[in-house]
mmCIF file of C-alpha atoms in Angstrom:
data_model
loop_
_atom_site.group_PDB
_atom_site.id
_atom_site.type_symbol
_atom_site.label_atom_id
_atom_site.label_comp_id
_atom_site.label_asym_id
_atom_site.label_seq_id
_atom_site.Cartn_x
_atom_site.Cartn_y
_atom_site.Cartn_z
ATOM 1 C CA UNK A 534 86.337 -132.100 161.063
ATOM 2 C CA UNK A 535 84.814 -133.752 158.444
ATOM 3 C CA UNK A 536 86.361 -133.807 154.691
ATOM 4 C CA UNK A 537 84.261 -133.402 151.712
ATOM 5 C CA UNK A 538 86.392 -136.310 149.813
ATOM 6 C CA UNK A 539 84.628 -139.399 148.779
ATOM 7 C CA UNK A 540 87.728 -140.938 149.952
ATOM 8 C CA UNK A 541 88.788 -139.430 153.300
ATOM 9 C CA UNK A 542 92.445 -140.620 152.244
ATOM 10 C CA UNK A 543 92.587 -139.188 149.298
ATOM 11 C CA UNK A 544 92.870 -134.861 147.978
ATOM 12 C CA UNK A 545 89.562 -133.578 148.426
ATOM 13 C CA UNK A 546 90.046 -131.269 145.404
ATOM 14 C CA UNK A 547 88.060 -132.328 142.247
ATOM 15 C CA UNK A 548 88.222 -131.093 138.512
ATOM 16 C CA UNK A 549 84.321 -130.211 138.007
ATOM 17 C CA UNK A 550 82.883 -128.867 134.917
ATOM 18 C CA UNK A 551 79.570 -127.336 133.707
ATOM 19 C CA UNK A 552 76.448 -129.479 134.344
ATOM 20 C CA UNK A 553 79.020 -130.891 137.413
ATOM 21 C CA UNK A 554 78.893 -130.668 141.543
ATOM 22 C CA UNK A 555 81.382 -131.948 143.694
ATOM 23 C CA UNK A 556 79.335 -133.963 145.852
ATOM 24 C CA UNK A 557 80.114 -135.797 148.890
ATOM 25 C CA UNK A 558 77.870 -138.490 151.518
ATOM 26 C CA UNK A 559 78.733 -137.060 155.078
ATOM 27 C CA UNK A 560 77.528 -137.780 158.553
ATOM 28 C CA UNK A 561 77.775 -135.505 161.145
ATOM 29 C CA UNK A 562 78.009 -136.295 165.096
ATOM 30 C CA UNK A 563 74.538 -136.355 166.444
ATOM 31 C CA UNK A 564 75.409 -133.271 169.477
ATOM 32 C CA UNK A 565 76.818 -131.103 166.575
ATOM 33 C CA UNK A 566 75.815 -127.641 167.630
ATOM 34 C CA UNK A 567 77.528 -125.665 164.764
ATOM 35 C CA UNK A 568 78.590 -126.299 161.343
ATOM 36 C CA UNK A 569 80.508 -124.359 158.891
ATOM 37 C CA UNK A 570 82.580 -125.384 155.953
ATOM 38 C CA UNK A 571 85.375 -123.876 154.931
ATOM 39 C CA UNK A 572 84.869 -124.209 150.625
ATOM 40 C CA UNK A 573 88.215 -124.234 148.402
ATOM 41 C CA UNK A 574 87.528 -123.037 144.527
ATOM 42 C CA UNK A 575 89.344 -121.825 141.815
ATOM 43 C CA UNK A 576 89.056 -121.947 138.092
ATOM 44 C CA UNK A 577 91.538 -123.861 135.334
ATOM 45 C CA UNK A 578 92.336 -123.195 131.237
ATOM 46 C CA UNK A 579 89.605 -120.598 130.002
ATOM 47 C CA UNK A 580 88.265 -119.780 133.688
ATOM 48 C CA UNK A 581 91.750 -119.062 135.387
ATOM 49 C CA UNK A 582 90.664 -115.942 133.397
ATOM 50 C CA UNK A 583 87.172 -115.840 134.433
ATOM 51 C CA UNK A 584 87.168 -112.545 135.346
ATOM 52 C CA UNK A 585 88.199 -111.286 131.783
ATOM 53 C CA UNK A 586 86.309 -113.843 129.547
ATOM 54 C CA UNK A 587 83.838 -112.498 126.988
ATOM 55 C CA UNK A 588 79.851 -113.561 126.111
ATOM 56 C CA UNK A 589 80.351 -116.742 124.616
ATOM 57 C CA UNK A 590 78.268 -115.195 121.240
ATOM 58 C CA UNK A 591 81.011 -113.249 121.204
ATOM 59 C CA UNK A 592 83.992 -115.676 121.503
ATOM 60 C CA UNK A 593 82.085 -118.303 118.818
ATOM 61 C CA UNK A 594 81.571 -115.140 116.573
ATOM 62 C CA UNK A 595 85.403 -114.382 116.432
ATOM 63 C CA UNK A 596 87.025 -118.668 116.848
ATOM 64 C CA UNK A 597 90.536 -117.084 115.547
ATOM 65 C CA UNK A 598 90.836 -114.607 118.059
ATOM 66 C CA UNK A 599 91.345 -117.299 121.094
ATOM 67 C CA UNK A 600 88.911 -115.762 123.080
ATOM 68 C CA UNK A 601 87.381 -117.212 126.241
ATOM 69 C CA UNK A 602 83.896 -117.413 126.565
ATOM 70 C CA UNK A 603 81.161 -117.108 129.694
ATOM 71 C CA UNK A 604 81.474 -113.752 130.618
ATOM 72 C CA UNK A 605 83.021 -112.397 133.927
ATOM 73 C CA UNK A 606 80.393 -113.261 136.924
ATOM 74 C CA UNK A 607 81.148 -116.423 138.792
ATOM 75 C CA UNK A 608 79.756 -117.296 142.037
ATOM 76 C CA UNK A 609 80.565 -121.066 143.763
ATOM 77 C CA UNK A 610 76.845 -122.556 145.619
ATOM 78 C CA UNK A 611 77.067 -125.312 148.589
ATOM 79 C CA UNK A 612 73.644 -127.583 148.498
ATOM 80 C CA UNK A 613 72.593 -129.501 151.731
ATOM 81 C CA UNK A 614 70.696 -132.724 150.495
ATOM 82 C CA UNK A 615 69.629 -130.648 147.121
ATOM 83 C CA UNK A 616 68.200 -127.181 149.078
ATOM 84 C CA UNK A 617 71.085 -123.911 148.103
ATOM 85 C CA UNK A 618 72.336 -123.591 151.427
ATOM 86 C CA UNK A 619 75.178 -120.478 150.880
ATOM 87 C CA UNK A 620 77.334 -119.013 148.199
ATOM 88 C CA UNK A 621 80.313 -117.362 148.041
ATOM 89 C CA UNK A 622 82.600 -114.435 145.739
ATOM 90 C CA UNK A 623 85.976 -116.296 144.615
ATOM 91 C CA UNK A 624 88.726 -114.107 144.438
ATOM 92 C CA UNK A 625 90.491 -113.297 140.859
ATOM 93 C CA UNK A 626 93.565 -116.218 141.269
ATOM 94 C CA UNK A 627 96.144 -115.396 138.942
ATOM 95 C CA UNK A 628 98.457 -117.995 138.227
ATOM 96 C CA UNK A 629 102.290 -117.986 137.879
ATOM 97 C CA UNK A 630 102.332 -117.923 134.547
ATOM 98 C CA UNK A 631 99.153 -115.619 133.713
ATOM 99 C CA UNK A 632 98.623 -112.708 131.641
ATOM 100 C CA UNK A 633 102.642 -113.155 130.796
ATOM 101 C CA UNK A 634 105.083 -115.160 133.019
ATOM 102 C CA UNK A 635 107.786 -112.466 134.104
ATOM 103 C CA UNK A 636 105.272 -110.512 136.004
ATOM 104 C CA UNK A 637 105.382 -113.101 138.701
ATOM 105 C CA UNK A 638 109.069 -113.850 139.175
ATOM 106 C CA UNK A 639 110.183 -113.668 141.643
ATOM 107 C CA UNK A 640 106.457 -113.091 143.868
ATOM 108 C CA UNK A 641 103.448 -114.411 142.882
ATOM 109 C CA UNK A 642 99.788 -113.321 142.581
ATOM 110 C CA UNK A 643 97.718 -113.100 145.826
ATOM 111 C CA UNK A 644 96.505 -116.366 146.500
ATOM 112 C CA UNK A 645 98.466 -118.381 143.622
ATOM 113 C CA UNK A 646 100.560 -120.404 145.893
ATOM 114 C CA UNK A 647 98.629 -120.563 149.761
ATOM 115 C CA UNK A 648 94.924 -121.153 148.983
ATOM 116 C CA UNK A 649 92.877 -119.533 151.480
ATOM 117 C CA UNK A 650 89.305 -120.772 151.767
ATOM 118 C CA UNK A 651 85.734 -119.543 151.699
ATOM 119 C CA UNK A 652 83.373 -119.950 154.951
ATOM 120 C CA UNK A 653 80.101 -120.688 154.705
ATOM 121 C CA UNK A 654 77.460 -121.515 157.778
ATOM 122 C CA UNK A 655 75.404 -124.519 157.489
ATOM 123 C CA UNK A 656 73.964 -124.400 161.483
ATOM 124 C CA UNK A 657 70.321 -123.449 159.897
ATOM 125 C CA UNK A 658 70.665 -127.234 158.199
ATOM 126 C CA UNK A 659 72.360 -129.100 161.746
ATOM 127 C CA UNK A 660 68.836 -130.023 162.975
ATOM 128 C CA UNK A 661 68.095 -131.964 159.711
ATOM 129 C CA UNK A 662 71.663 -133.295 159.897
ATOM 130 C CA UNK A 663 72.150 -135.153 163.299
ATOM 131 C CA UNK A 664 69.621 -138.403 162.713
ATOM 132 C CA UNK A 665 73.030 -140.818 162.023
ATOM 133 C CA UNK A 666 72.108 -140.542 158.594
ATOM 134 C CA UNK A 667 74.785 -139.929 155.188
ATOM 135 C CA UNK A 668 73.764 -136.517 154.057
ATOM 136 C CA UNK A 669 74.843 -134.920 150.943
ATOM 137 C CA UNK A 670 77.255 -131.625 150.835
ATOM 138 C CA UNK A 671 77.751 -130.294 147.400
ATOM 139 C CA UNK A 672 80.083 -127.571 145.774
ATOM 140 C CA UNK A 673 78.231 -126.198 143.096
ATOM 141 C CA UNK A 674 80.947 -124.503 140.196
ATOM 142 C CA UNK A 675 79.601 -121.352 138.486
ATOM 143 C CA UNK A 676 76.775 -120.994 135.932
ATOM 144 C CA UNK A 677 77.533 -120.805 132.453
ATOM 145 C CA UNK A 678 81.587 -121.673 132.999
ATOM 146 C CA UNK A 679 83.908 -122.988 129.719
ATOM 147 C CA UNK A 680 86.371 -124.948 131.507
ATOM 148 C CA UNK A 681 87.121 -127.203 134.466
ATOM 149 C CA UNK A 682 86.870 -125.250 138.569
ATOM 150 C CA UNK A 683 88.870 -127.259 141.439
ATOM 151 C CA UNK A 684 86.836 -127.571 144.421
ATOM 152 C CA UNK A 685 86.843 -128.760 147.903
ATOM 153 C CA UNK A 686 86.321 -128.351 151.450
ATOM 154 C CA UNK A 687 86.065 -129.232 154.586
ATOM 155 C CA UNK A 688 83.129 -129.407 157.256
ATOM 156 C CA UNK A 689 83.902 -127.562 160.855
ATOM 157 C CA UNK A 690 81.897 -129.133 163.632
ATOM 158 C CA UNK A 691 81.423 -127.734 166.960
ATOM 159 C CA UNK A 692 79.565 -130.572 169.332
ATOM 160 C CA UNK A 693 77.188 -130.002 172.454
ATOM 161 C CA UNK A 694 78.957 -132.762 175.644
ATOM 162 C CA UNK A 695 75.756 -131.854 177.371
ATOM 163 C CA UNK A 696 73.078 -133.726 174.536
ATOM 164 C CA UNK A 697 73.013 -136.798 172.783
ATOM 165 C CA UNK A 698 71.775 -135.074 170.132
ATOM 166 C CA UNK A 699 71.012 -131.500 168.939
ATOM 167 C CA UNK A 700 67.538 -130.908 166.960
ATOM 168 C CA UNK A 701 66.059 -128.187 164.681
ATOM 169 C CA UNK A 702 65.196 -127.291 161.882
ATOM 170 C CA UNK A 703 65.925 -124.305 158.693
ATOM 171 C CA UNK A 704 63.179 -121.992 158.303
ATOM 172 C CA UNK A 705 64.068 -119.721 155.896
ATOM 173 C CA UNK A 706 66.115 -120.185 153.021
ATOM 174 C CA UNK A 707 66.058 -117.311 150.509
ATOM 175 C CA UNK A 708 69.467 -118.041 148.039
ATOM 176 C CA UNK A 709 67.874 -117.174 144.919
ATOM 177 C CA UNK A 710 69.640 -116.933 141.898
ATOM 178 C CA UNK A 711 72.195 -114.491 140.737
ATOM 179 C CA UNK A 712 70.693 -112.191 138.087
ATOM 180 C CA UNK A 713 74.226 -110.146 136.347
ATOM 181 C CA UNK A 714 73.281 -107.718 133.949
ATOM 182 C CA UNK A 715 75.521 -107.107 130.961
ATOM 183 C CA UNK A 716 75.841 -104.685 128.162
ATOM 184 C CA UNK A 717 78.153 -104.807 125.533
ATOM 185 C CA UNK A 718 78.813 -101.790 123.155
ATOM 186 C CA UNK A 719 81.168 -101.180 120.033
ATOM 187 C CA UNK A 720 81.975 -103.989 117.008
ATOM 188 C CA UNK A 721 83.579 -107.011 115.939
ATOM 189 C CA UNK A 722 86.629 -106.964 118.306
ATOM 190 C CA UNK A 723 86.699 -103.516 119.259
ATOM 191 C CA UNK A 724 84.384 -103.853 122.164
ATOM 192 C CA UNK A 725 83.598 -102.794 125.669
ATOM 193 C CA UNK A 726 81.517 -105.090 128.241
ATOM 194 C CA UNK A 727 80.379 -104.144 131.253
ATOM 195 C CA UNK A 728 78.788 -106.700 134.083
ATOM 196 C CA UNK A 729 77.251 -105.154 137.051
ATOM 197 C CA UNK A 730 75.196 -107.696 139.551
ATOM 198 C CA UNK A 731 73.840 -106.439 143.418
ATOM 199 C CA UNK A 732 73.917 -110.516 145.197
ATOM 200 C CA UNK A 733 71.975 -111.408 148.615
ATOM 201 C CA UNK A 734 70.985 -114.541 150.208
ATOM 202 C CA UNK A 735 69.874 -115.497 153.406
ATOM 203 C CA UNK A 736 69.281 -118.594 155.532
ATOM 204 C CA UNK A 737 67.239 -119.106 159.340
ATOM 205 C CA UNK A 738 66.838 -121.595 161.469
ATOM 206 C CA UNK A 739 66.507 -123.137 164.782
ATOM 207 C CA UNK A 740 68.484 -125.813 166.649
ATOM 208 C CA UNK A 741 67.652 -126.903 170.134
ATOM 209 C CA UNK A 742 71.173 -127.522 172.545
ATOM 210 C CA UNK A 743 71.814 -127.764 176.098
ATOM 211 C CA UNK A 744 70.797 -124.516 176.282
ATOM 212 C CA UNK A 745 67.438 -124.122 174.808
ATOM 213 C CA UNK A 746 66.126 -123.258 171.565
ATOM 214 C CA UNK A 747 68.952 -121.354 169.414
ATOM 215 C CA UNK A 748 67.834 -119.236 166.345
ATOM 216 C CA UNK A 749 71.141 -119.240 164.019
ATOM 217 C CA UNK A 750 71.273 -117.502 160.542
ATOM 218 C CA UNK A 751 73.861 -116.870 157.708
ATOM 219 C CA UNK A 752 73.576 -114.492 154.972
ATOM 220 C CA UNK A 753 76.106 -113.110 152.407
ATOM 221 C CA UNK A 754 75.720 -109.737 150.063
ATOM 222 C CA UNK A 755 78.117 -107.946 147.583
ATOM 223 C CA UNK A 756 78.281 -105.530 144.594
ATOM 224 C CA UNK A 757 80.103 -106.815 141.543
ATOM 225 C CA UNK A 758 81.152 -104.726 138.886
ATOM 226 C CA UNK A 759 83.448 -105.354 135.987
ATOM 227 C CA UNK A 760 84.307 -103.528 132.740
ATOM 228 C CA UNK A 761 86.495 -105.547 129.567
ATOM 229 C CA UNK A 762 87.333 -103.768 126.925
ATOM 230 C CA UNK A 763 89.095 -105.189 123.547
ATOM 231 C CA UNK A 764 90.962 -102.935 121.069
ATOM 232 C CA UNK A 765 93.161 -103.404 117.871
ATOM 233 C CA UNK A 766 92.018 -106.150 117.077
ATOM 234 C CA UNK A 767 91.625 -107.977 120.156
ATOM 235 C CA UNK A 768 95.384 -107.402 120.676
ATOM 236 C CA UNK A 769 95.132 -105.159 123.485
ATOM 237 C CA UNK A 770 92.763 -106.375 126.439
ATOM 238 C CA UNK A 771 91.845 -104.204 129.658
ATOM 239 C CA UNK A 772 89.713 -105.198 132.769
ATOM 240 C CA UNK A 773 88.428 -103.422 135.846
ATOM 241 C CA UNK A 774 87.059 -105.720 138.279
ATOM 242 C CA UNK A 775 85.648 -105.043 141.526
ATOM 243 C CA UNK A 776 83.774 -106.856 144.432
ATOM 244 C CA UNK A 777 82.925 -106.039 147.701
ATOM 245 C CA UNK A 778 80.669 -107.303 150.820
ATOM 246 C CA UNK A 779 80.385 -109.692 153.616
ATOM 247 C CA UNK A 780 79.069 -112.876 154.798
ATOM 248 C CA UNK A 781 77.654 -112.617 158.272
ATOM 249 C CA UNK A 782 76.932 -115.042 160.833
ATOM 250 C CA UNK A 783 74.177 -114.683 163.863
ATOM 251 C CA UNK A 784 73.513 -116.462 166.823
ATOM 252 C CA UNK A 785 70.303 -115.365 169.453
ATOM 253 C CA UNK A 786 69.792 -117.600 172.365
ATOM 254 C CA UNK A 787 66.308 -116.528 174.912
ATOM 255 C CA UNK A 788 68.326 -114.206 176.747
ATOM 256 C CA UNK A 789 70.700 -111.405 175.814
ATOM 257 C CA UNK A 790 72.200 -110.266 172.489
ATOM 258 C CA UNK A 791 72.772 -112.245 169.665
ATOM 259 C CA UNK A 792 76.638 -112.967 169.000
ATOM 260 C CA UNK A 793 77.282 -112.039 165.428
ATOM 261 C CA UNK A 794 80.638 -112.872 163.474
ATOM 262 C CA UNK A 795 81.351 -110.563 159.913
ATOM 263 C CA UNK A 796 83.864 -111.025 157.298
ATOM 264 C CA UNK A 797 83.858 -108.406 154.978
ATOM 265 C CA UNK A 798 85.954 -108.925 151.944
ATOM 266 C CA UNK A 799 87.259 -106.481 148.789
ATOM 267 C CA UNK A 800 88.736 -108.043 145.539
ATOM 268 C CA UNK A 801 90.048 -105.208 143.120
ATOM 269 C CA UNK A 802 92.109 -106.634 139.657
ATOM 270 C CA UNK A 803 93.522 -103.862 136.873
ATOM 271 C CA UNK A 804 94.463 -105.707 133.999
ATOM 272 C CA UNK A 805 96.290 -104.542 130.662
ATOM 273 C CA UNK A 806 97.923 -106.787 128.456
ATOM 274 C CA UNK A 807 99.007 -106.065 124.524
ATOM 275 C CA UNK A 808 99.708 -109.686 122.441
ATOM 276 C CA UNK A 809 101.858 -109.073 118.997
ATOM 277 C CA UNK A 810 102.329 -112.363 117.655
ATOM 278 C CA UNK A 811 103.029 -113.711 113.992
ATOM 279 C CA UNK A 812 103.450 -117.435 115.081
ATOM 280 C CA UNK A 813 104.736 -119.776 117.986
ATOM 281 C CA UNK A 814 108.159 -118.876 117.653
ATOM 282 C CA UNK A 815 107.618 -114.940 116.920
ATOM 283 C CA UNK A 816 105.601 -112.939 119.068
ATOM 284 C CA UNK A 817 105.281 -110.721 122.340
ATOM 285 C CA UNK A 818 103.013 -110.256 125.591
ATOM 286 C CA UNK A 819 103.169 -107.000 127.419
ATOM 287 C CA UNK A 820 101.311 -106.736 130.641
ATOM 288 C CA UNK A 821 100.586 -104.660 133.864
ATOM 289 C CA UNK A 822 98.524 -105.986 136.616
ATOM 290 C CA UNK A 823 97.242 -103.961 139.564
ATOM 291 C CA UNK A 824 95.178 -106.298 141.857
ATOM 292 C CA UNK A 825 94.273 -106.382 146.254
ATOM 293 C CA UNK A 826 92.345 -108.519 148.688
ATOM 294 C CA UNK A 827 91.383 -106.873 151.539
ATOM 295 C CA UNK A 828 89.439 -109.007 154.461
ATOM 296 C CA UNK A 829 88.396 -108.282 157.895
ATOM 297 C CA UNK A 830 86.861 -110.552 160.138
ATOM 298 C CA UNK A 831 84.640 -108.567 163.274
ATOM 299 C CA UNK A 832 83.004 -110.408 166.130
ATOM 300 C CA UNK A 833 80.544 -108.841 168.868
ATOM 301 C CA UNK A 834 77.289 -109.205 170.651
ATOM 302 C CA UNK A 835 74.211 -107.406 168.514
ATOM 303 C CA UNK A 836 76.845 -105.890 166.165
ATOM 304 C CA UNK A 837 80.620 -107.007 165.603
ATOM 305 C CA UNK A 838 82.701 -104.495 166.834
ATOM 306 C CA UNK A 839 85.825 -106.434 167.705
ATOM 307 C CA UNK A 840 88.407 -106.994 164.788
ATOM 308 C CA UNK A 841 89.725 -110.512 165.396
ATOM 309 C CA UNK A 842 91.714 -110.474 161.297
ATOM 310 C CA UNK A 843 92.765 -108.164 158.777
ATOM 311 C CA UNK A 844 94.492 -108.560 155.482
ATOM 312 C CA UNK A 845 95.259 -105.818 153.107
ATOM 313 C CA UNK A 846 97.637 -107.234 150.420
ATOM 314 C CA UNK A 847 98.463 -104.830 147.641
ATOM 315 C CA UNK A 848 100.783 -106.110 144.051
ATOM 316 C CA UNK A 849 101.473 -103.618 140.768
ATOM 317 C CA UNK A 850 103.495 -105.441 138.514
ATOM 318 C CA UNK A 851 104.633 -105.222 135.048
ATOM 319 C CA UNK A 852 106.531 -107.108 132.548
ATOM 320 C CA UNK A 853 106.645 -108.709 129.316
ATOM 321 C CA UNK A 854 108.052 -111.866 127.506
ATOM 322 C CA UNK A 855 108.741 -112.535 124.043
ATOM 323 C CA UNK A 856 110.480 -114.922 121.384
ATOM 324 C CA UNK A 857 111.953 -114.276 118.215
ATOM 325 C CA UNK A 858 112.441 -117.210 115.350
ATOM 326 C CA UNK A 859 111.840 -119.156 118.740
ATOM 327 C CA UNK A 860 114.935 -117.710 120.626
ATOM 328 C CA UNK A 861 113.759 -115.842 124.046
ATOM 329 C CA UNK A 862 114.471 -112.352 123.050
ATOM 330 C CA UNK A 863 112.831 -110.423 125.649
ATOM 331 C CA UNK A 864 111.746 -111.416 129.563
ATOM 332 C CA UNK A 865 111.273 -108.898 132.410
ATOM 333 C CA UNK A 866 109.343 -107.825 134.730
ATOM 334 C CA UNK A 867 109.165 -105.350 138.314
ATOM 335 C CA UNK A 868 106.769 -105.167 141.076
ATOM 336 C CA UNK A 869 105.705 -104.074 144.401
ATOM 337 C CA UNK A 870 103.976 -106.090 146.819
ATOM 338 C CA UNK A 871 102.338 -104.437 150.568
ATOM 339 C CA UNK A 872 100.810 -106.307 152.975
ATOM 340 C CA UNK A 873 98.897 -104.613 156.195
ATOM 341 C CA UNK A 874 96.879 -107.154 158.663
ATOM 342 C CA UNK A 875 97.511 -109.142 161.907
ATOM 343 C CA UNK A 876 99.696 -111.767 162.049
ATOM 344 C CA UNK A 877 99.333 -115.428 163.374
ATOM 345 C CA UNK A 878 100.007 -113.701 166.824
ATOM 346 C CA UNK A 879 97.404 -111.096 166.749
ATOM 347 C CA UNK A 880 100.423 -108.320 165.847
ATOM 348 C CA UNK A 881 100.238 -105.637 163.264
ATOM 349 C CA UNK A 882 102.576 -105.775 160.700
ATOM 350 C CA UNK A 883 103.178 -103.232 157.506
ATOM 351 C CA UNK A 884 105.151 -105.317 154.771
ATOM 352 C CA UNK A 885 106.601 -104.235 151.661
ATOM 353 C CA UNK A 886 108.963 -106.244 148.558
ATOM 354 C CA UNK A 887 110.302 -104.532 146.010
ATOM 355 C CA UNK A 888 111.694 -106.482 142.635
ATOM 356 C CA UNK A 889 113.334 -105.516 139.263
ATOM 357 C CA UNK A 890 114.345 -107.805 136.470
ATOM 358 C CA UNK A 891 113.367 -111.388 138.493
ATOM 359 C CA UNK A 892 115.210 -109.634 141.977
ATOM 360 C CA UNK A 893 113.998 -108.682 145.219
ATOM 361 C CA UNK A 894 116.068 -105.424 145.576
ATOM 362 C CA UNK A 895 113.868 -104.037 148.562
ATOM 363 C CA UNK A 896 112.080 -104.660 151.855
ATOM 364 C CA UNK A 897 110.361 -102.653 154.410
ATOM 365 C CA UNK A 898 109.042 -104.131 157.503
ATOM 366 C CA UNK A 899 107.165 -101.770 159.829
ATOM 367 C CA UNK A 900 104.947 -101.873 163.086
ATOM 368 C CA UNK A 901 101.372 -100.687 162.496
ATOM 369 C CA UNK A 902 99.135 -99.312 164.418
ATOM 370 C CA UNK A 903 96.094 -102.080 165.393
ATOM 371 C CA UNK A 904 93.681 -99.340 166.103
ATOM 372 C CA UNK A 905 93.739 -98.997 162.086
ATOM 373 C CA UNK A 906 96.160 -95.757 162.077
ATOM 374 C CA UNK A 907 98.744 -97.116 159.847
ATOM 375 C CA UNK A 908 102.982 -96.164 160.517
ATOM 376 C CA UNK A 909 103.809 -95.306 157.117
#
């Protein structure tokens, strides 16, 4: 394990900003075999609500209306010594205190509290990696962001015993950049924007182990789609966002099949919230958020046909908080949380919370089926 901190004692999270990589002087052991690094990333002020923000003409045309600027695509890049060497699809986080507090009291947004991380395979680079040398790793925050992204990670190494040291070499490396399309239609603050973007990349190489000559690759692909749409004024706000695809990883030694691991992923976020507000003291934020992460991770040999993980977690909730003359007037909220997947164990399990007015007033805990056939 190797952390991308500059100081392996300190957090390995850092505050980056536009024009701004996270980058970090690693060495590798010289028999590494396999590398992956598991990337942490999520946005801050203006881009906690990436995936809602408007074209920045927009936001600069209307300063009053505290609009957020950069429009909704966002993709995080990891560079090996400068050369793009993956990216990955960060998932919607909604903090605890987002869109309007009471909607997440008392259960947060997926992925608020437990950060889960983003894999991406860097074998294709190992060969270039295993001379003794520092190389650098960088986390590379979205293009065109308007506020600060955490990021960090960690670097997964899996050593050969059976070689001082493991060669090779990338030979392909085709992680172009992201071309989103978006169209915006209506006036002034009575808009409707849509962003649509189809994203592939791919990376080859070769790295020579104990047992021979190993071509490895990593590639990643997903459809992104997402409609925001501003009414009265700017005072009501709704978003569709959606995101689906995979990253998968390939292994092909001289003989047999290639081993190939695939983690397919689904990010889905329905967002309406309606602001009335004279001042500080006086106003009121109604909101209802629909949102779900689904991932599945499948292993085989030519295709993966074995499901190793599975997540399905499901929240509606709605809510609303207000003041009036700077007295708390109005605060409440309900929701509904599911989660389907294997546990740490490798055991189905079919979870659902219910909660009214900041209470968890039901639970069902089921057995599912692990062929995919869910109990309900």
């Amino acid at each position: 394990m190797v952390p991308l901190s500059a100081d392996p004692r300190q957090p390995g999270w850092r505050a980056v900003t536009a024009g701004q990589t996270h980058a970090t002087q690693v060495v590798v052991p010289a028999n590494t075999a396999r590398l992956t690094a598991d990337v942490y990333a999520r946005g801050g002020g203006c881009e906690e609500f990436w995936w809602s923000n408007v074209p920045t003409e927009l936001a600069r045309a209307h300063p009053d209306a505290g609009l957020c600027g950069g429009g909704t695509y966002r993709e995080v890049t990891v560079r090996v010594d400068g050369r793009p060497a993956g990216v990955v699809a960060p998932y919607p986080v909604i903090y605890t205190g987002g869109v309007a507090p009471m909607l997440w009291r008392p259960i947060s947004a997926v992925d608020a509290i437990v950060t889960l991380p983003y894999r991406v395979d860097l074998t294709p680079f190992v060969g270039l990696m295993t001379d003794g040398r520092p190389h650098t790793v960088e986390l590379v925050p979205p293009v065109g962001i308007v506020d600060a992204w955490t990021l960090g990670g960690t670097l997964f190494a899996t050593t050969d015993p059976a070689v001082r040291r493991v060669t090779g070499e990338p030979r392909v490396v085709d992680v172009p950049d992201a071309a989103p399309v978006t169209r915006s239609t209506g006036d002034g603050l009575d808009v409707r924007v849509t962003t649509h973007a189809e994203r592939r990349w791919r990376t080859e190489g070769v790295v020579r182990t104990s047992a021979g000559e190993v071509t490895v690759s990593a590639s990643g692909e997903w459809t992104f789609d997402n409609t925001t749409e501003l009414r009265d004024a700017a005072r009501k706000q709704t978003t569709r966002h959606r995101v689906s695809g995979a990253a998968e990883e390939r292994e092909r030694g001289r003989q047999g099949p290639p081993s190939v691991r695939r983690d397919g992923f689904e990010h889905a976020l329905d967002v309406e919230s309606t602001t009335h507000q004279t001042d500080a003291n006086n106003y009121r934020i109604d909101g209802r958020v629909q949102l779900g992460r689904v991932m599945r991770t499948s292993v085989g040999r030519e295709r993966p046909t074995r499901t190793v993980a599975f997540s399905d977690d499901r929240m509606t909730t709605a809510g609303g908080f207000g003041r009036t003359d700077g007295a708390l007037t109005y605060a409440d909220g309900s929701s509904t949380q599911r989660w389907r997947g294997l546990d740490d164990a490798g055991r189905c399990r079919d979870h659902t919370l219910g909660t009214r007015h900041g209470w968890v007033v039901s639970e069902i805990l089921r057995t599912a089926d692990c062929q995919g056939r869910w109990r309900e």
